[in-house]
Short mmCIF file of C-alpha atoms and ligand atoms in Angstrom, two decimals:
data_model
loop_
_atom_site.label_atom_id
_atom_site.label_comp_id
_atom_site.label_asym_id
_atom_site.label_seq_id
_atom_site.Cartn_x
_atom_site.Cartn_y
_atom_site.Cartn_z
CA MET P 1 4.78 -10.01 19.54
CA ASP P 2 2.26 -12.10 17.29
CA ASN P 3 4.83 -13.36 14.60
CA ASN P 4 3.14 -15.81 12.42
CA GLY P 5 5.44 -15.03 9.32
CA LEU P 6 1.91 -15.26 7.49
CA GLU P 7 1.62 -19.31 7.90
CA GLY P 8 -1.54 -20.36 6.04
CA VAL P 9 -2.25 -16.98 4.23
CA VAL P 10 -3.46 -16.75 0.89
CA VAL P 11 -1.86 -13.62 -0.81
CA ALA P 12 -2.65 -14.67 -4.54
CA ASP P 13 -4.62 -17.20 -6.83
CA THR P 14 -1.85 -19.03 -8.89
CA ARG P 15 -2.21 -21.14 -11.80
CA LEU P 16 1.55 -22.35 -11.56
CA SER P 17 1.64 -24.83 -8.53
CA ASP P 18 0.32 -26.11 -5.38
CA VAL P 19 1.59 -27.32 -2.39
CA ASP P 20 0.01 -29.95 -0.08
CA GLY P 21 1.63 -30.09 2.89
CA GLU P 22 -0.59 -32.72 4.64
CA ARG P 23 -0.30 -35.05 1.60
CA GLY P 24 3.25 -34.16 0.72
CA ARG P 25 1.85 -33.61 -2.94
CA LEU P 26 3.62 -30.94 -5.09
CA VAL P 27 1.56 -30.16 -8.70
CA ILE P 28 3.12 -28.10 -11.07
CA ARG P 29 0.79 -26.79 -13.84
CA GLY P 30 -1.50 -29.93 -13.57
CA HIS P 31 1.59 -32.37 -13.06
CA ASP P 32 2.90 -34.23 -10.21
CA VAL P 33 6.50 -33.05 -9.50
CA GLU P 34 7.40 -36.84 -9.44
CA ALA P 35 6.33 -37.38 -12.90
CA LEU P 36 7.78 -34.20 -14.27
CA ALA P 37 11.09 -34.17 -12.44
CA LEU P 38 12.08 -37.90 -14.15
CA ARG P 39 10.78 -37.59 -17.30
CA HIS P 40 11.24 -34.15 -18.53
CA ASP P 41 13.96 -31.67 -18.83
CA PHE P 42 14.23 -27.79 -17.56
CA GLU P 43 13.50 -26.58 -21.13
CA SER P 44 10.16 -28.63 -20.71
CA VAL P 45 9.35 -27.11 -17.65
CA CYS P 46 10.03 -23.78 -18.81
CA ALA P 47 7.57 -24.11 -21.39
CA LEU P 48 4.85 -25.88 -18.97
CA LEU P 49 5.51 -22.73 -16.54
CA TRP P 50 5.55 -19.66 -19.16
CA ARG P 51 2.97 -21.39 -21.61
CA GLY P 52 0.89 -23.69 -19.49
CA THR P 53 1.63 -26.69 -21.57
CA LEU P 54 4.42 -29.19 -22.20
CA PRO P 55 6.28 -28.55 -25.35
CA ASP P 56 6.00 -30.78 -28.25
CA ALA P 57 8.90 -31.96 -29.95
CA ALA P 58 9.38 -28.93 -32.45
CA ALA P 59 8.37 -26.40 -29.66
CA HIS P 60 10.95 -28.28 -27.20
CA ALA P 61 13.77 -28.03 -29.84
CA ALA P 62 12.95 -24.29 -30.10
CA LEU P 63 12.82 -23.09 -27.02
CA ARG P 64 16.07 -25.27 -25.91
CA SER P 65 17.71 -23.60 -28.91
CA ALA P 66 16.38 -20.18 -27.93
CA LEU P 67 17.74 -20.61 -24.38
CA GLY P 68 21.27 -21.73 -26.00
CA ARG P 69 21.59 -18.56 -27.76
CA ALA P 70 20.27 -16.33 -24.87
CA ARG P 71 23.43 -17.98 -22.72
CA VAL P 72 25.82 -17.03 -25.53
CA ARG P 73 24.34 -13.39 -25.29
CA ALA P 74 24.81 -13.48 -21.53
CA PHE P 75 28.26 -14.91 -21.73
CA ALA P 76 28.97 -11.96 -24.03
CA ARG P 77 28.05 -9.42 -21.40
CA LEU P 78 30.51 -10.53 -18.52
CA PRO P 79 33.22 -7.83 -19.67
CA SER P 80 30.55 -5.45 -18.91
CA LEU P 81 29.69 -6.45 -15.09
CA GLY P 82 32.37 -4.69 -13.27
CA GLY P 83 33.66 -6.44 -10.01
CA ALA P 84 30.06 -8.07 -9.63
CA LEU P 85 31.28 -11.48 -10.08
CA ASP P 86 34.39 -10.66 -7.63
CA ALA P 87 32.09 -11.18 -4.51
CA ALA P 88 33.49 -14.16 -2.19
CA ASP P 89 29.60 -15.42 -1.95
CA ALA P 90 27.97 -16.74 -4.94
CA MET P 91 24.30 -15.30 -4.34
CA ASP P 92 25.95 -11.62 -3.48
CA ALA P 93 27.75 -12.31 -7.05
CA LEU P 94 24.63 -13.37 -8.62
CA ARG P 95 22.36 -10.59 -7.45
CA ALA P 96 24.96 -7.82 -8.32
CA ALA P 97 25.61 -9.32 -11.60
CA LEU P 98 22.07 -9.71 -12.42
CA ALA P 99 21.44 -5.88 -11.53
CA HIS P 100 23.29 -5.06 -14.59
CA LEU P 101 20.89 -6.05 -16.77
CA ARG P 102 18.15 -3.60 -17.82
CA ALA P 103 14.31 -4.64 -18.69
CA ASP P 104 14.17 -1.73 -21.14
CA GLU P 105 17.03 -3.08 -23.14
CA VAL P 106 15.46 -6.59 -23.93
CA ALA P 107 12.10 -7.43 -25.95
CA PRO P 108 9.58 -8.29 -23.41
CA ALA P 109 9.19 -11.57 -25.17
CA GLU P 110 13.05 -12.26 -24.58
CA LEU P 111 13.28 -11.11 -21.07
CA LYS P 112 12.58 -14.37 -19.60
CA LEU P 113 15.18 -16.17 -21.73
CA GLU P 114 17.62 -13.51 -21.02
CA LEU P 115 17.26 -13.77 -17.41
CA THR P 116 16.93 -17.75 -16.87
CA ALA P 117 20.33 -17.91 -19.12
CA ALA P 118 22.14 -15.01 -17.35
CA VAL P 119 21.49 -16.70 -13.86
CA ALA P 120 23.31 -19.89 -15.00
CA VAL P 121 25.86 -18.52 -17.03
CA PHE P 122 26.90 -15.77 -14.18
CA ALA P 123 26.87 -18.63 -11.40
CA ALA P 124 29.18 -20.66 -13.41
CA ALA P 125 31.50 -17.59 -14.68
CA TRP P 126 31.59 -16.82 -10.65
CA TRP P 127 32.78 -20.27 -9.59
CA ARG P 128 35.35 -20.03 -12.35
CA SER P 129 36.45 -16.92 -11.44
CA ARG P 130 37.01 -18.07 -7.73
CA ALA P 131 38.86 -21.01 -8.79
CA GLY P 132 41.34 -18.55 -10.52
CA LEU P 133 39.92 -19.74 -13.98
CA PRO P 134 38.72 -18.12 -17.13
CA PRO P 135 34.88 -18.44 -17.78
CA LEU P 136 33.70 -21.31 -20.19
CA ALA P 137 32.05 -20.23 -23.08
CA PRO P 138 28.22 -21.63 -23.44
CA ASP P 139 27.58 -24.50 -26.23
CA ALA P 140 24.43 -23.21 -27.35
CA ALA P 141 23.79 -26.88 -28.73
CA LEU P 142 23.29 -28.03 -25.44
CA GLY P 143 20.77 -28.42 -23.23
CA HIS P 144 20.70 -26.15 -20.21
CA ALA P 145 21.45 -28.60 -17.39
CA ALA P 146 24.45 -29.96 -19.30
CA ASP P 147 25.83 -26.67 -20.78
CA TYR P 148 25.57 -25.29 -17.02
CA LEU P 149 27.63 -28.18 -15.52
CA ARG P 150 29.93 -27.90 -18.37
CA MET P 151 30.57 -23.70 -17.81
CA THR P 152 31.17 -24.78 -14.09
CA GLY P 153 34.00 -27.12 -15.33
CA ALA P 154 32.31 -30.15 -13.64
CA PRO P 155 32.89 -33.21 -15.84
CA ALA P 156 31.53 -32.69 -19.34
CA GLY P 157 29.48 -34.99 -21.64
CA ASP P 158 28.31 -36.88 -19.10
CA ALA P 159 24.34 -37.83 -20.16
CA ALA P 160 23.74 -38.92 -16.62
CA ARG P 161 24.97 -36.15 -14.68
CA ALA P 162 23.30 -33.84 -17.03
CA ARG P 163 20.11 -36.01 -16.70
CA ALA P 164 20.41 -35.75 -12.85
CA LEU P 165 20.81 -32.25 -12.86
CA ASP P 166 17.71 -31.66 -14.95
CA ALA P 167 15.54 -33.84 -12.61
CA TYR P 168 16.77 -31.41 -9.92
CA LEU P 169 16.04 -28.13 -11.85
CA VAL P 170 12.87 -29.62 -12.38
CA ALA P 171 12.15 -30.28 -9.23
CA ALA P 172 13.14 -26.92 -7.52
CA SER P 173 11.52 -24.97 -10.75
CA ASP P 174 8.49 -23.68 -8.62
CA HIS P 175 6.82 -24.17 -5.32
CA GLY P 176 3.76 -22.17 -4.20
CA MET P 177 4.17 -18.78 -2.10
CA ASN P 178 7.77 -19.71 -0.96
CA ALA P 179 9.54 -16.73 0.36
CA SER P 180 11.50 -15.79 -2.94
CA THR P 181 8.57 -16.17 -5.18
CA PHE P 182 6.47 -14.05 -2.68
CA THR P 183 9.43 -11.45 -2.48
CA ALA P 184 9.53 -11.36 -6.55
CA ARG P 185 5.68 -10.94 -6.95
CA VAL P 186 5.81 -8.04 -4.30
CA VAL P 187 8.09 -6.42 -6.41
CA ALA P 188 6.34 -7.15 -9.64
CA SER P 189 2.82 -5.91 -7.75
CA THR P 190 4.44 -2.43 -7.76
CA GLN P 191 4.47 -2.52 -11.55
CA SER P 192 8.28 -2.71 -11.57
CA ASP P 193 10.06 -4.73 -14.21
CA ALA P 194 10.99 -8.19 -14.20
CA VAL P 195 14.89 -7.89 -13.94
CA SER P 196 14.10 -6.01 -10.37
CA ALA P 197 11.76 -8.58 -9.22
CA VAL P 198 14.38 -11.65 -10.16
CA VAL P 199 17.27 -9.39 -8.07
CA ALA P 200 14.76 -9.15 -5.01
CA ALA P 201 14.17 -12.89 -5.11
CA ILE P 202 17.98 -13.72 -5.26
CA GLY P 203 18.42 -11.82 -1.96
CA ALA P 204 14.99 -13.86 -0.41
CA LEU P 205 16.69 -17.00 -1.43
CA LYS P 206 20.40 -16.37 -0.33
CA GLY P 207 19.13 -17.03 3.70
CA PRO P 208 19.47 -20.28 5.17
CA LEU P 209 16.05 -20.64 6.24
CA HIS P 210 15.15 -20.86 2.23
CA GLY P 211 17.73 -21.70 -0.06
CA GLY P 212 20.96 -21.46 2.09
CA ALA P 213 20.52 -24.71 3.49
CA PRO P 214 21.75 -27.30 0.93
CA GLY P 215 25.62 -26.12 1.70
CA PRO P 216 25.32 -26.52 5.36
CA VAL P 217 23.58 -30.01 5.03
CA LEU P 218 26.65 -31.24 3.17
CA ALA P 219 28.86 -29.68 5.74
CA MET P 220 26.85 -31.54 8.42
CA LEU P 221 26.89 -34.87 6.71
CA ASP P 222 30.87 -34.30 5.94
CA ALA P 223 31.06 -33.50 9.79
CA ILE P 224 29.06 -36.83 10.90
CA GLY P 225 31.06 -38.91 8.34
CA ALA P 226 29.77 -42.33 9.21
CA PRO P 227 26.08 -43.42 10.00
CA GLU P 228 27.18 -44.58 13.51
CA ARG P 229 28.10 -41.19 14.49
CA ALA P 230 24.87 -39.62 13.26
CA GLY P 231 22.98 -40.38 16.64
CA ARG P 232 25.52 -38.53 18.99
CA TRP P 233 26.14 -35.37 16.60
CA ILE P 234 22.52 -34.62 15.99
CA ALA P 235 21.74 -34.69 19.81
CA GLY P 236 24.80 -32.55 20.53
CA GLN P 237 23.08 -29.93 17.90
CA LEU P 238 19.59 -30.12 19.21
CA ALA P 239 21.05 -29.99 22.87
CA ASP P 240 23.13 -26.64 21.82
CA GLY P 241 19.94 -25.23 20.41
CA GLN P 242 20.90 -25.45 16.66
CA ARG P 243 18.59 -26.36 13.89
CA ILE P 244 19.09 -29.42 11.92
CA MET P 245 19.52 -28.11 8.10
CA GLY P 246 17.55 -29.91 5.43
CA MET P 247 14.81 -30.87 8.13
CA GLY P 248 11.48 -29.21 8.64
CA HIS P 249 9.17 -27.27 6.47
CA ARG P 250 6.62 -24.31 7.20
CA VAL P 251 3.87 -26.39 4.98
CA TYR P 252 5.09 -30.26 4.76
CA ARG P 253 4.01 -32.00 7.57
CA VAL P 254 5.42 -35.01 5.94
CA ARG P 255 8.71 -35.76 3.94
CA ASP P 256 8.58 -33.14 1.28
CA PRO P 257 8.03 -35.20 -2.31
CA ARG P 258 11.30 -33.63 -3.88
CA ALA P 259 13.64 -35.13 -1.69
CA ALA P 260 11.97 -38.40 -3.01
CA VAL P 261 12.41 -37.25 -6.70
CA LEU P 262 15.97 -36.32 -5.84
CA GLU P 263 16.69 -39.64 -3.74
CA ARG P 264 15.56 -41.52 -6.84
CA ALA P 265 17.80 -39.06 -8.94
CA VAL P 266 20.85 -40.09 -7.02
CA GLU P 267 20.07 -44.11 -7.60
CA ARG P 268 19.40 -43.56 -11.28
CA LEU P 269 23.05 -42.04 -11.35
CA HIS P 270 24.17 -44.97 -9.44
CA ALA P 271 22.73 -47.40 -11.83
CA ALA P 272 24.64 -45.20 -14.39
CA GLY P 273 27.71 -45.82 -12.71
CA VAL P 274 28.37 -42.50 -11.18
CA ARG P 275 28.36 -43.69 -7.22
CA SER P 276 28.01 -41.09 -4.12
CA ASP P 277 28.96 -42.45 -1.06
CA ARG P 278 26.82 -39.63 0.48
CA LEU P 279 23.48 -41.18 -0.48
CA ALA P 280 23.94 -43.91 2.23
CA LEU P 281 24.90 -41.43 4.93
CA ALA P 282 22.24 -39.19 3.77
CA ARG P 283 19.45 -41.80 4.60
CA ALA P 284 21.20 -42.88 7.89
CA VAL P 285 21.42 -39.32 8.98
CA GLU P 286 17.84 -38.40 7.87
CA ALA P 287 16.64 -41.57 9.79
CA VAL P 288 18.51 -40.50 12.89
CA ALA P 289 17.20 -36.59 12.66
CA VAL P 290 13.64 -37.62 12.20
CA ALA P 291 13.65 -39.71 14.92
CA SER P 292 15.38 -37.27 17.35
CA LEU P 293 13.26 -34.52 16.19
CA GLY P 294 9.73 -36.31 16.66
CA GLU P 295 10.81 -37.61 20.26
CA ARG P 296 11.76 -33.94 21.11
CA ARG P 297 8.35 -32.37 19.55
CA PRO P 298 6.06 -35.02 18.78
CA GLU P 299 3.25 -32.59 18.01
CA ARG P 300 5.67 -30.60 15.25
CA ARG P 301 5.77 -33.23 12.62
CA LEU P 302 9.44 -32.45 11.16
CA ALA P 303 10.94 -34.52 8.25
CA ALA P 304 13.54 -33.94 5.40
CA ASN P 305 12.91 -30.98 3.11
CA VAL P 306 14.12 -30.46 -0.69
CA GLU P 307 17.58 -29.44 0.79
CA PHE P 308 18.40 -32.45 2.26
CA TYR P 309 18.96 -34.24 -0.87
CA THR P 310 19.75 -31.44 -3.12
CA ALA P 311 23.14 -31.62 -0.92
CA VAL P 312 23.52 -34.96 -2.17
CA ILE P 313 22.47 -34.51 -5.80
CA LEU P 314 24.67 -31.71 -6.73
CA ASP P 315 27.26 -33.05 -4.99
CA ALA P 316 26.98 -36.29 -7.02
CA VAL P 317 26.76 -34.41 -10.41
CA GLY P 318 30.20 -32.38 -9.51
CA LEU P 319 29.22 -28.96 -8.70
CA PRO P 320 30.97 -27.66 -5.57
CA GLN P 321 29.37 -26.62 -2.10
CA ALA P 322 29.90 -23.03 -3.14
CA LEU P 323 27.65 -23.10 -5.84
CA PHE P 324 24.60 -24.66 -4.23
CA SER P 325 22.19 -22.17 -3.64
CA ALA P 326 23.04 -20.30 -6.86
CA THR P 327 22.19 -23.46 -8.65
CA PHE P 328 18.55 -23.42 -6.62
CA ALA P 329 18.55 -20.11 -8.46
CA VAL P 330 19.20 -21.57 -11.75
CA ALA P 331 16.11 -23.58 -11.19
CA ARG P 332 13.72 -21.35 -9.31
CA VAL P 333 14.43 -18.04 -12.16
CA ALA P 334 11.56 -20.04 -14.41
CA GLY P 335 8.93 -20.02 -11.51
CA TRP P 336 9.82 -16.56 -10.60
CA LEU P 337 9.14 -15.55 -13.98
CA ALA P 338 6.17 -17.17 -14.42
CA HIS P 339 4.98 -15.79 -11.02
CA ILE P 340 6.06 -12.47 -12.23
CA ASP P 341 3.88 -12.65 -15.43
CA GLU P 342 0.96 -14.03 -13.57
CA GLN P 343 1.33 -11.06 -10.80
CA PHE P 344 1.46 -8.59 -13.98
CA ALA P 345 -1.59 -10.07 -15.46
CA HIS P 346 -3.73 -10.82 -12.50
CA GLY P 347 -2.46 -8.97 -9.63
CA ARG P 348 -3.35 -5.89 -7.51
CA LEU P 349 -0.43 -4.34 -5.51
CA ILE P 350 0.50 -6.25 -2.35
CA ARG P 351 0.42 -4.09 0.28
CA PRO P 352 -0.55 -6.01 3.60
CA ALA P 353 -1.08 -4.19 7.31
CA SER P 354 0.86 -4.28 10.36
CA ARG P 355 -0.66 -3.89 13.92
CA TYR P 356 1.13 -0.87 15.72
CA VAL P 357 2.11 -2.32 19.15
CA GLY P 358 4.84 0.65 19.77
CA PRO P 359 3.70 3.65 22.32
CA MET P 360 1.15 6.35 21.82
CA PRO P 361 1.85 9.77 22.50
CA GLU P 362 0.05 10.59 26.09
CA VAL P 363 -1.99 13.17 24.36
CA CYS P 364 -2.89 14.44 20.84
CA GLU P 365 0.45 16.35 19.49
CA VAL P 366 -1.47 17.20 16.69
CA ALA P 367 -2.88 21.15 17.12
N1 COA S 1 15.52 -28.77 13.42
C1 COA S 1 15.55 -28.34 14.78
N2 COA S 1 14.17 -27.58 15.03
C2 COA S 1 13.35 -27.43 14.15
C3 COA S 1 13.85 -27.23 12.70
C4 COA S 1 15.10 -27.81 12.43
N3 COA S 1 15.35 -28.35 11.12
N4 COA S 1 13.12 -26.87 11.98
C5 COA S 1 11.88 -26.38 12.79
N5 COA S 1 12.37 -26.44 14.16
C6 COA S 1 11.50 -26.34 15.33
C7 COA S 1 12.08 -24.82 16.02
O1 COA S 1 13.16 -24.71 16.76
C8 COA S 1 11.06 -24.16 16.29
O2 COA S 1 10.56 -24.71 17.67
P1 COA S 1 10.53 -23.86 18.80
O3 COA S 1 8.77 -23.64 18.74
O4 COA S 1 10.58 -24.48 20.03
O5 COA S 1 10.96 -22.52 18.82
C9 COA S 1 9.70 -25.26 15.74
O6 COA S 1 10.15 -26.29 15.11
C10 COA S 1 8.99 -24.48 14.61
O7 COA S 1 9.81 -23.81 13.73
P2 COA S 1 9.45 -22.77 12.84
O8 COA S 1 10.90 -22.08 12.75
O9 COA S 1 8.40 -21.58 13.57
O10 COA S 1 9.13 -23.21 11.78
P3 COA S 1 9.21 -22.50 10.16
O11 COA S 1 7.64 -22.97 9.60
O12 COA S 1 9.06 -20.90 10.41
O13 COA S 1 10.12 -23.07 9.70
C11 COA S 1 11.95 -23.75 8.31
C12 COA S 1 10.38 -23.79 8.59
C13 COA S 1 12.29 -24.62 7.20
C14 COA S 1 12.57 -22.44 8.15
C15 COA S 1 12.80 -24.62 9.34
O14 COA S 1 12.08 -25.75 9.53
C16 COA S 1 14.34 -24.89 9.36
O15 COA S 1 14.99 -23.61 9.96
N6 COA S 1 14.52 -25.88 8.82
C17 COA S 1 15.97 -25.87 8.58
C18 COA S 1 16.57 -24.77 7.50
C19 COA S 1 16.13 -25.74 6.32
O16 COA S 1 16.33 -26.61 6.06
N7 COA S 1 15.61 -24.93 5.46
C20 COA S 1 15.40 -25.17 3.86
C21 COA S 1 13.80 -25.24 3.91
S1 COA S 1 13.37 -25.73 2.51
#
């Protein structure tokens, strides 16, 4: 059966982001991801995605404080989430918890803030509950990245870590027609609501071929342990028919530009005194993986994708592996919401076709 996974098929015009897979370039609303992620925080990229321009100081302060207040409201919802946060997996918990929101209960203008805040607050509360600890209430005065870290119980009040997490959240905020964004747009295209679209997108993000990869990348780095062991370990995986997590991409034929952004952000953390032993190991493993994959399939260029250094940076800022995919959702919800708006405003029902390759009745069975 032909199964091209819609590769190369254009399903929408968008003003939100452009992925150039040959050159390794990601542009988000007119800005290169490198410039955005290393100079701006998550609130700025929310303004950019949702309104079209980077905010001035007053608009930034207003959005930051509105998002802070939305986190406080999300926290107040925790007792009404039933057993949603009892799930063993963070993405299962997030999907169930977000499903408790109702689009018709929130003013349309507030819905983006409400959902963006809820993803961070629910993910952090899930982790605290897994650790047998009570949830930590948001501090509305903090930026979203710093407060998310604090709510998870990661080292608090550390500006360098919050800045590194901001770089990650910005870099991961939007990325063309990836699987979860497409999912959100399909749901929005039926004129359903933004809560339903985000819940569906969470389901798509969970899979290891999309947002589920950084946890396994960290497990791989731990299993390898030292650069000199990388060659044997990777050869063993490939001989077993396993994929190397954090390598390869549907669109990029060169290194994912976000990998470089995150690598740079980890270097900045090092310069600020927060050291991660895993950076050197990750670089060594990446080099071996690229060489081994290249030898096996010279015609299909496989390089590091965003998830490779996501594992390094999220670990370095103090987040547990169990929260890696949920933290991707903390970032990507900004992009989903922008795409949902764009779909509502300009889209048509997304209803592709399939080719039937099953049997036909031997004779026409309709009288
Ligand atoms: N390790 C080993 N082989 C890989 C590989 C990897 N990470 N990624 C792709 N390949 C191989 C496949 O085995 C396949 O080989 P085959 O034709 O002999 O079966 C070939 O490259 C094409 O793979 P395919 O799955 O068709 O490409 P895709 O465009 O659908 O895949 C990914 C893109 C991201 C799903 C894929 O590269 C992958 O699984 N990567 C690992 C998971 C990951 O890092 N996900 C995060 C993405 S941001």
